[in-house]
Amino acid sequence: MKDGYKIIGFISSGTYGKVYKAVSSNSNDKRLFAIKKFKAESKQVSSNAQQTGVSQSAIREMMLCREIQHENIVSLVQVLLKDGTISMVFEYAEHDLLQIIHFHSRSRTRQIPPSILKSILWQIINGVAYLHENWIMHRDLKPANIMITATGKVKIGDLGLGRLIRDPILPFYSSDRVVVTIWYRAPELLLGAHDYTPAIDVWAIGCIYGEMLALSPLFKGDEIKMEDKKVVPFQSTQMLRIMELLGTPTEERWPGLKNYPEYYQLSSFEVRYWNNLLPQWYQTVKNRDPQGLDLLMKMLQYDPKSRITAKQALEHVFFTSDKLWTTSPFLNQPIHYPERRISEDDSEVSSKRVLSTSLRSESKRFKGN
């Protein structure tokens, strides 16, 4: 089976490869697609770099995406193979949450309307709850990975760091030393946890919620780069930003705190004790209500065992007490969000066409889509 896609724009790039906006070469198919083209893995052999195949991230994302299907998780349409390069074809979303946040940060009111904020937050939690119920941790939740359609439907993307929780072949720490983008990384990860739980995703959602309220990252620390791939540095600035807002972690607030490998690093801070200032901070944002603060505090508990679960968060009174929001929050709104910026400054875009052969198993899996 052969399938053609016309590349019509370049969306973004990362360590994994590049993402393009595309349409089907079949004129009867009017859908838009996002094509994620992976770089081939390489290793140094003598003075020559040799291609060794598909990255672990790509394999992981393909395996997870082909097994899951949920309204708030981006849908995999097809996996393509051309010239030894793997590409994943996804449904297209016009926006991402980072773009929505930036739009409102420059607007006159400087706030995301409550009904839109509540809907987006609930949908993120709904998608993550589905992942957790299916024994999957996302491990890289951040606004840029939250896609949103023209009607406001959330589609969680980028499962390249996703991991099965049940019966892992390798311990989490041995296979992935660093997970979660720094500003959304849970404190147990910062303190060197070798084993962790889906609570790290809930922490990240709490950070995203705070960012939607303030229109800027809640904990914006400077990342210390790894100089040695075998040694993960203690992210002191990030931990400091968390402590400045949430107060000093203690054994009373976080039983077992002293057992974390990097616990001793906390004694290096000049100030030894901070109060929890989250309630005061919450009073400075425009989109506040007491129930929202309660949910935020439960998401940002230091102790991962005390953190609210995604399933519990769906039933929080912040959502259940208000029936005015919908899961298509952009409909009937006076706000017009510009679509994600698409560039033509890329060699793939200039060719305007990519003909690829679909992997047989994926063709069967998505036949009829």
CSV table of C-alpha atoms in Angstrom, one decimal:
chain,number,residue,atom,x,y,z
A,1,MET,CA,0.0,0.0,0.0
A,2,LYS,CA,1.4,3.4,-1.0
A,3,ASP,CA,0.3,6.7,0.5
A,4,GLY,CA,1.3,10.2,-0.5
A,5,TYR,CA,1.3,13.3,1.6
A,6,LYS,CA,2.0,16.8,0.3
A,7,ILE,CA,4.1,18.8,2.8
A,8,ILE,CA,2.6,22.3,3.0
A,9,GLY,CA,4.6,23.7,6.0
A,10,PHE,CA,7.2,23.2,8.6
A,11,ILE,CA,5.9,23.3,12.2
A,12,SER,CA,8.8,22.7,14.6
A,13,SER,CA,12.0,20.7,15.2
A,14,GLY,CA,13.6,19.0,18.2
A,15,THR,CA,16.2,16.4,19.1
A,16,TYR,CA,13.9,13.8,17.7
A,17,GLY,CA,13.6,15.3,14.2
A,18,LYS,CA,11.1,17.6,12.5
A,19,VAL,CA,7.3,18.1,12.4
A,20,TYR,CA,5.5,19.1,9.2
A,21,LYS,CA,1.9,20.2,8.3
A,22,ALA,CA,0.6,18.0,5.4
A,23,VAL,CA,-2.4,17.1,3.3
A,24,SER,CA,-3.2,13.8,1.6
A,25,SER,CA,-2.3,13.5,-2.0
A,26,ASN,CA,-5.7,11.9,-2.4
A,27,SER,CA,-7.9,14.8,-3.4
A,28,ASN,CA,-10.9,13.1,-1.8
A,29,ASP,CA,-9.3,13.3,1.6
A,30,LYS,CA,-9.6,16.9,2.9
A,31,ARG,CA,-8.0,16.2,6.3
A,32,LEU,CA,-4.9,18.0,7.6
A,33,PHE,CA,-2.1,16.0,9.2
A,34,ALA,CA,1.0,16.5,11.3
A,35,ILE,CA,3.9,14.4,10.1
A,36,LYS,CA,6.7,13.7,12.6
A,37,LYS,CA,9.8,12.7,10.8
A,38,PHE,CA,12.4,11.1,13.0
A,39,LYS,CA,16.2,11.5,12.7
A,40,ALA,CA,18.0,8.2,12.3
A,41,GLU,CA,20.1,7.2,15.3
A,42,SER,CA,23.8,7.2,14.7
A,43,LYS,CA,26.9,6.2,16.6
A,44,GLN,CA,30.6,7.1,16.0
A,45,VAL,CA,32.6,4.3,14.5
A,46,SER,CA,36.2,5.5,14.0
A,47,SER,CA,35.9,8.8,12.2
A,48,ASN,CA,32.6,8.0,10.5
A,49,ALA,CA,29.1,8.3,11.9
A,50,GLN,CA,27.0,5.3,11.0
A,51,GLN,CA,23.2,5.1,11.0
A,52,THR,CA,22.0,2.4,13.4
A,53,GLY,CA,18.2,2.7,13.0
A,54,VAL,CA,15.3,4.2,14.8
A,55,SER,CA,15.7,6.0,18.1
A,56,GLN,CA,14.4,4.6,21.3
A,57,SER,CA,12.1,7.6,21.6
A,58,ALA,CA,10.5,6.9,18.2
A,59,ILE,CA,10.0,3.2,19.0
A,60,ARG,CA,8.5,4.0,22.3
A,61,GLU,CA,6.1,6.6,20.9
A,62,MET,CA,5.0,4.2,18.1
A,63,MET,CA,4.4,1.3,20.5
A,64,LEU,CA,2.3,3.5,22.8
A,65,CYS,CA,0.4,5.4,20.2
A,66,ARG,CA,-0.7,2.3,18.3
A,67,GLU,CA,-2.2,0.9,21.5
A,68,ILE,CA,-4.1,3.9,22.9
A,69,GLN,CA,-7.2,5.7,21.7
A,70,HIS,CA,-8.8,8.6,23.6
A,71,GLU,CA,-10.5,11.8,22.7
A,72,ASN,CA,-7.8,13.8,24.5
A,73,ILE,CA,-4.7,12.0,23.2
A,74,VAL,CA,-3.5,12.9,19.7
A,75,SER,CA,-4.5,10.1,17.2
A,76,LEU,CA,-1.9,8.2,15.2
A,77,VAL,CA,-3.1,7.8,11.7
A,78,GLN,CA,-0.2,5.9,10.1
A,79,VAL,CA,3.5,5.0,10.4
A,80,LEU,CA,5.5,5.6,7.2
A,81,LEU,CA,8.9,4.3,6.1
A,82,LYS,CA,10.9,5.9,3.3
A,83,ASP,CA,14.6,5.5,2.6
A,84,GLY,CA,15.2,4.1,6.1
A,85,THR,CA,13.5,7.0,7.8
A,86,ILE,CA,10.5,6.6,10.0
A,87,SER,CA,7.7,9.1,10.1
A,88,MET,CA,4.5,9.1,12.2
A,89,VAL,CA,1.4,10.7,10.7
A,90,PHE,CA,-1.0,12.3,13.3
A,91,GLU,CA,-4.2,14.1,13.2
A,92,TYR,CA,-3.6,17.8,13.0
A,93,ALA,CA,-4.4,20.4,15.6
A,94,GLU,CA,-4.5,24.1,14.8
A,95,HIS,CA,-3.1,25.3,18.1
A,96,ASP,CA,-1.0,24.3,21.1
A,97,LEU,CA,-1.3,25.5,24.7
A,98,LEU,CA,1.9,27.4,24.7
A,99,GLN,CA,0.7,29.5,21.8
A,100,ILE,CA,-2.6,30.2,23.6
A,101,ILE,CA,-0.8,31.3,26.7
A,102,HIS,CA,1.4,33.6,24.7
A,103,PHE,CA,-1.6,35.1,22.9
A,104,HIS,CA,-3.3,36.0,26.2
A,105,SER,CA,0.0,37.3,27.7
A,106,ARG,CA,-0.1,40.0,25.0
A,107,SER,CA,-3.8,40.7,25.2
A,108,ARG,CA,-5.5,43.6,26.9
A,109,THR,CA,-7.2,41.6,29.6
A,110,ARG,CA,-4.1,39.4,30.3
A,111,GLN,CA,-6.1,36.3,31.3
A,112,ILE,CA,-7.5,33.2,29.8
A,113,PRO,CA,-11.3,33.3,30.1
A,114,PRO,CA,-12.4,31.0,33.1
A,115,SER,CA,-14.6,28.7,30.9
A,116,ILE,CA,-11.7,28.1,28.5
A,117,LEU,CA,-9.1,27.6,31.2
A,118,LYS,CA,-11.3,25.2,33.1
A,119,SER,CA,-12.1,23.2,30.0
A,120,ILE,CA,-8.5,22.9,28.8
A,121,LEU,CA,-7.4,21.9,32.3
A,122,TRP,CA,-10.1,19.3,32.7
A,123,GLN,CA,-9.3,17.8,29.3
A,124,ILE,CA,-5.6,17.6,30.0
A,125,ILE,CA,-6.4,15.8,33.3
A,126,ASN,CA,-8.9,13.5,31.4
A,127,GLY,CA,-6.3,12.5,28.9
A,128,VAL,CA,-3.6,11.9,31.6
A,129,ALA,CA,-6.1,9.9,33.7
A,130,TYR,CA,-6.7,7.6,30.7
A,131,LEU,CA,-2.9,7.1,30.3
A,132,HIS,CA,-2.5,6.3,34.0
A,133,GLU,CA,-5.5,3.9,34.0
A,134,ASN,CA,-3.7,2.1,31.1
A,135,TRP,CA,-0.4,2.0,33.1
A,136,ILE,CA,1.4,4.7,31.1
A,137,MET,CA,3.3,7.7,32.5
A,138,HIS,CA,3.7,10.6,30.0
A,139,ARG,CA,6.8,12.1,31.6
A,140,ASP,CA,7.0,15.2,29.4
A,141,LEU,CA,3.8,17.2,30.0
A,142,LYS,CA,4.2,20.9,29.2
A,143,PRO,CA,2.2,23.5,27.2
A,144,ALA,CA,4.1,22.9,24.0
A,145,ASN,CA,3.0,19.2,24.1
A,146,ILE,CA,-0.7,20.0,24.6
A,147,MET,CA,-2.3,20.4,21.1
A,148,ILE,CA,-5.7,22.1,20.8
A,149,THR,CA,-8.0,21.9,17.8
A,150,ALA,CA,-10.0,24.8,16.3
A,151,THR,CA,-13.0,24.1,18.6
A,152,GLY,CA,-10.9,23.8,21.7
A,153,LYS,CA,-10.5,20.0,21.9
A,154,VAL,CA,-7.3,19.1,23.8
A,155,LYS,CA,-5.0,16.5,22.2
A,156,ILE,CA,-2.0,15.5,24.4
A,157,GLY,CA,1.0,14.8,22.2
A,158,ASP,CA,4.6,13.7,22.2
A,159,LEU,CA,4.8,10.4,24.0
A,160,GLY,CA,8.5,9.9,23.2
A,161,LEU,CA,9.3,9.8,26.9
A,162,GLY,CA,6.1,7.8,27.8
A,163,ARG,CA,6.7,4.7,29.9
A,164,LEU,CA,4.7,1.7,30.9
A,165,ILE,CA,4.4,1.5,34.7
A,166,ARG,CA,3.5,-2.1,35.1
A,167,ASP,CA,6.3,-4.7,34.9
A,168,PRO,CA,9.0,-2.5,33.4
A,169,ILE,CA,11.9,-4.4,31.8
A,170,LEU,CA,14.4,-1.9,33.2
A,171,PRO,CA,14.2,0.3,36.3
A,172,PHE,CA,13.0,3.8,35.3
A,173,TYR,CA,16.3,5.5,36.3
A,174,SER,CA,18.6,3.1,34.5
A,175,SER,CA,16.9,3.6,31.1
A,176,ASP,CA,16.1,7.4,31.4
A,177,ARG,CA,18.3,9.4,33.7
A,178,VAL,CA,16.4,12.7,32.9
A,179,VAL,CA,12.7,13.0,32.3
A,180,VAL,CA,10.3,15.9,32.2
A,181,THR,CA,11.3,19.4,31.0
A,182,ILE,CA,12.9,21.2,33.9
A,183,TRP,CA,10.2,23.8,34.7
A,184,TYR,CA,7.6,21.0,35.1
A,185,ARG,CA,9.8,18.4,36.9
A,186,ALA,CA,8.5,17.1,40.2
A,187,PRO,CA,10.6,17.6,43.4
A,188,GLU,CA,11.1,13.9,43.8
A,189,LEU,CA,12.8,13.8,40.4
A,190,LEU,CA,14.9,16.8,41.3
A,191,LEU,CA,16.0,15.0,44.5
A,192,GLY,CA,17.2,12.0,42.5
A,193,ALA,CA,14.4,9.5,42.9
A,194,HIS,CA,15.2,6.3,41.1
A,195,ASP,CA,11.7,5.0,41.4
A,196,TYR,CA,8.7,7.3,40.9
A,197,THR,CA,5.0,7.2,40.2
A,198,PRO,CA,2.4,8.8,37.9
A,199,ALA,CA,2.3,11.6,40.5
A,200,ILE,CA,5.1,13.2,38.5
A,201,ASP,CA,2.6,13.8,35.7
A,202,VAL,CA,0.1,15.4,38.2
A,203,TRP,CA,2.8,17.8,39.4
A,204,ALA,CA,3.5,18.8,35.8
A,205,ILE,CA,-0.3,19.5,35.3
A,206,GLY,CA,-0.2,21.6,38.4
A,207,CYS,CA,2.7,23.6,36.9
A,208,ILE,CA,0.7,24.0,33.6
A,209,TYR,CA,-2.4,25.1,35.6
A,210,GLY,CA,-0.3,27.8,37.3
A,211,GLU,CA,1.1,28.9,34.0
A,212,MET,CA,-2.4,29.3,32.5
A,213,LEU,CA,-3.3,31.5,35.5
A,214,ALA,CA,-0.2,33.6,35.5
A,215,LEU,CA,0.6,33.4,31.8
A,216,SER,CA,4.2,32.6,32.6
A,217,PRO,CA,6.0,29.5,34.0
A,218,LEU,CA,5.3,28.9,37.7
A,219,PHE,CA,8.8,27.7,38.5
A,220,LYS,CA,11.2,29.1,36.0
A,221,GLY,CA,14.6,27.9,37.1
A,222,ASP,CA,17.8,27.9,35.0
A,223,GLU,CA,18.8,24.4,33.9
A,224,ILE,CA,22.2,23.1,34.8
A,225,LYS,CA,23.5,21.1,31.8
A,226,MET,CA,24.9,17.6,32.1
A,227,GLU,CA,28.6,17.6,31.5
A,228,ASP,CA,28.9,13.9,32.1
A,229,LYS,CA,26.2,11.6,30.7
A,230,LYS,CA,26.6,9.3,33.7
A,231,VAL,CA,26.1,12.1,36.3
A,232,VAL,CA,22.8,14.0,36.6
A,233,PRO,CA,23.5,17.4,38.2
A,234,PHE,CA,21.4,18.6,41.0
A,235,GLN,CA,19.1,21.3,39.6
A,236,SER,CA,19.5,23.8,42.5
A,237,THR,CA,17.9,26.8,40.8
A,238,GLN,CA,14.8,24.8,39.9
A,239,MET,CA,14.5,23.4,43.4
A,240,LEU,CA,15.0,26.9,44.8
A,241,ARG,CA,12.2,28.4,42.7
A,242,ILE,CA,9.8,25.7,44.0
A,243,MET,CA,10.8,26.3,47.7
A,244,GLU,CA,10.5,30.0,47.3
A,245,LEU,CA,6.8,29.6,46.5
A,246,LEU,CA,5.8,26.4,48.2
A,247,GLY,CA,8.0,26.7,51.3
A,248,THR,CA,10.7,24.4,52.6
A,249,PRO,CA,10.1,20.6,52.4
A,250,THR,CA,10.2,18.9,55.7
A,251,GLU,CA,9.8,15.4,57.0
A,252,GLU,CA,6.4,16.5,58.4
A,253,ARG,CA,5.2,17.6,55.0
A,254,TRP,CA,7.1,14.9,53.1
A,255,PRO,CA,7.7,11.6,55.0
A,256,GLY,CA,10.7,9.9,53.7
A,257,LEU,CA,12.3,13.1,52.4
A,258,LYS,CA,15.7,12.3,53.9
A,259,ASN,CA,15.9,9.1,51.9
A,260,TYR,CA,16.3,10.8,48.6
A,261,PRO,CA,19.8,10.7,47.1
A,262,GLU,CA,20.0,14.5,46.7
A,263,TYR,CA,18.4,15.4,50.1
A,264,TYR,CA,21.7,16.7,51.4
A,265,GLN,CA,21.8,19.4,48.8
A,266,LEU,CA,18.9,21.2,50.5
A,267,SER,CA,21.3,22.3,53.3
A,268,SER,CA,23.4,24.2,50.7
A,269,PHE,CA,20.8,27.0,50.3
A,270,GLU,CA,21.6,30.2,52.2
A,271,VAL,CA,18.0,30.6,53.5
A,272,ARG,CA,17.1,27.4,55.4
A,273,TYR,CA,13.3,28.0,55.8
A,274,TRP,CA,10.6,29.4,53.5
A,275,ASN,CA,6.9,29.7,54.2
A,276,ASN,CA,4.3,28.4,51.8
A,277,LEU,CA,3.3,31.5,49.8
A,278,LEU,CA,1.1,29.7,47.2
A,279,PRO,CA,-2.2,31.1,48.7
A,280,GLN,CA,-0.8,34.7,48.6
A,281,TRP,CA,0.5,34.1,45.0
A,282,TYR,CA,-3.0,32.9,44.0
A,283,GLN,CA,-4.5,36.1,45.1
A,284,THR,CA,-2.4,38.0,42.6
A,285,VAL,CA,-3.9,36.2,39.6
A,286,LYS,CA,-7.0,37.4,37.9
A,287,ASN,CA,-8.6,34.0,37.2
A,288,ARG,CA,-9.0,32.9,40.8
A,289,ASP,CA,-11.6,31.2,42.9
A,290,PRO,CA,-11.1,29.3,46.2
A,291,GLN,CA,-11.9,25.9,44.7
A,292,GLY,CA,-9.2,26.4,42.0
A,293,LEU,CA,-6.6,27.1,44.7
A,294,ASP,CA,-7.6,23.9,46.6
A,295,LEU,CA,-7.0,21.9,43.4
A,296,LEU,CA,-3.7,23.6,42.7
A,297,MET,CA,-2.4,22.9,46.2
A,298,LYS,CA,-3.4,19.3,46.0
A,299,MET,CA,-1.5,18.9,42.7
A,300,LEU,CA,1.6,20.6,44.0
A,301,GLN,CA,2.0,18.6,47.2
A,302,TYR,CA,5.7,17.8,47.9
A,303,ASP,CA,4.9,14.3,49.0
A,304,PRO,CA,4.0,12.3,45.8
A,305,LYS,CA,1.9,10.0,47.9
A,306,SER,CA,-0.2,12.9,49.1
A,307,ARG,CA,-0.7,14.4,45.7
A,308,ILE,CA,-4.1,14.2,44.2
A,309,THR,CA,-4.4,11.6,41.4
A,310,ALA,CA,-5.6,12.5,37.9
A,311,LYS,CA,-8.8,10.4,38.4
A,312,GLN,CA,-9.6,12.2,41.7
A,313,ALA,CA,-8.9,15.6,40.1
A,314,LEU,CA,-11.5,15.0,37.4
A,315,GLU,CA,-14.1,14.9,40.2
A,316,HIS,CA,-12.8,17.9,42.1
A,317,VAL,CA,-15.4,20.5,43.0
A,318,PHE,CA,-13.6,23.1,40.9
A,319,PHE,CA,-15.0,21.2,37.9
A,320,THR,CA,-18.2,19.7,39.2
A,321,SER,CA,-19.6,22.9,40.8
A,322,ASP,CA,-19.7,24.7,37.5
A,323,LYS,CA,-21.7,23.3,34.5
A,324,LEU,CA,-21.1,26.3,32.2
A,325,TRP,CA,-17.9,25.0,30.6
A,326,THR,CA,-17.8,22.6,27.7
A,327,THR,CA,-15.2,20.4,26.0
A,328,SER,CA,-15.4,22.6,22.9
A,329,PRO,CA,-14.6,25.9,24.6
A,330,PHE,CA,-13.6,27.9,21.5
A,331,LEU,CA,-17.1,27.6,20.0
A,332,ASN,CA,-19.3,30.7,20.5
A,333,GLN,CA,-16.3,32.7,21.9
A,334,PRO,CA,-15.5,36.2,20.6
A,335,ILE,CA,-11.8,35.3,20.8
A,336,HIS,CA,-10.1,34.3,17.5
A,337,TYR,CA,-6.9,32.4,18.2
A,338,PRO,CA,-4.3,32.6,15.3
A,339,GLU,CA,-3.2,29.2,14.1
A,340,ARG,CA,0.3,27.8,14.8
A,341,ARG,CA,2.9,29.5,12.7
A,342,ILE,CA,3.9,27.5,9.7
A,343,SER,CA,7.1,28.1,7.9
A,344,GLU,CA,8.2,27.2,4.3
A,345,ASP,CA,11.9,27.6,5.1
A,346,ASP,CA,12.7,23.9,4.9
A,347,SER,CA,14.0,21.6,2.2
A,348,GLU,CA,11.1,19.2,2.7
A,349,VAL,CA,8.6,22.0,2.3
A,350,SER,CA,10.1,23.1,-1.0
A,351,SER,CA,9.6,19.7,-2.5
A,352,LYS,CA,5.9,19.9,-1.6
A,353,ARG,CA,5.5,16.1,-1.7
A,354,VAL,CA,6.6,13.1,0.3
A,355,LEU,CA,5.6,9.6,-1.1
A,356,SER,CA,6.1,7.0,1.6
A,357,THR,CA,5.4,3.4,2.2
A,358,SER,CA,3.4,2.6,5.2
A,359,LEU,CA,4.5,-0.2,7.6
A,360,ARG,CA,2.3,-3.2,7.0
A,361,SER,CA,1.2,-3.6,10.6
A,362,GLU,CA,0.2,0.0,10.9
A,363,SER,CA,-1.7,-0.1,7.6
A,364,LYS,CA,-3.9,-2.8,9.0
A,365,ARG,CA,-4.2,-1.1,12.3
A,366,PHE,CA,-5.5,2.1,10.8
A,367,LYS,CA,-7.3,0.9,7.8
A,368,GLY,CA,-10.5,2.7,7.4
A,369,ASN,CA,-9.5,5.9,9.3
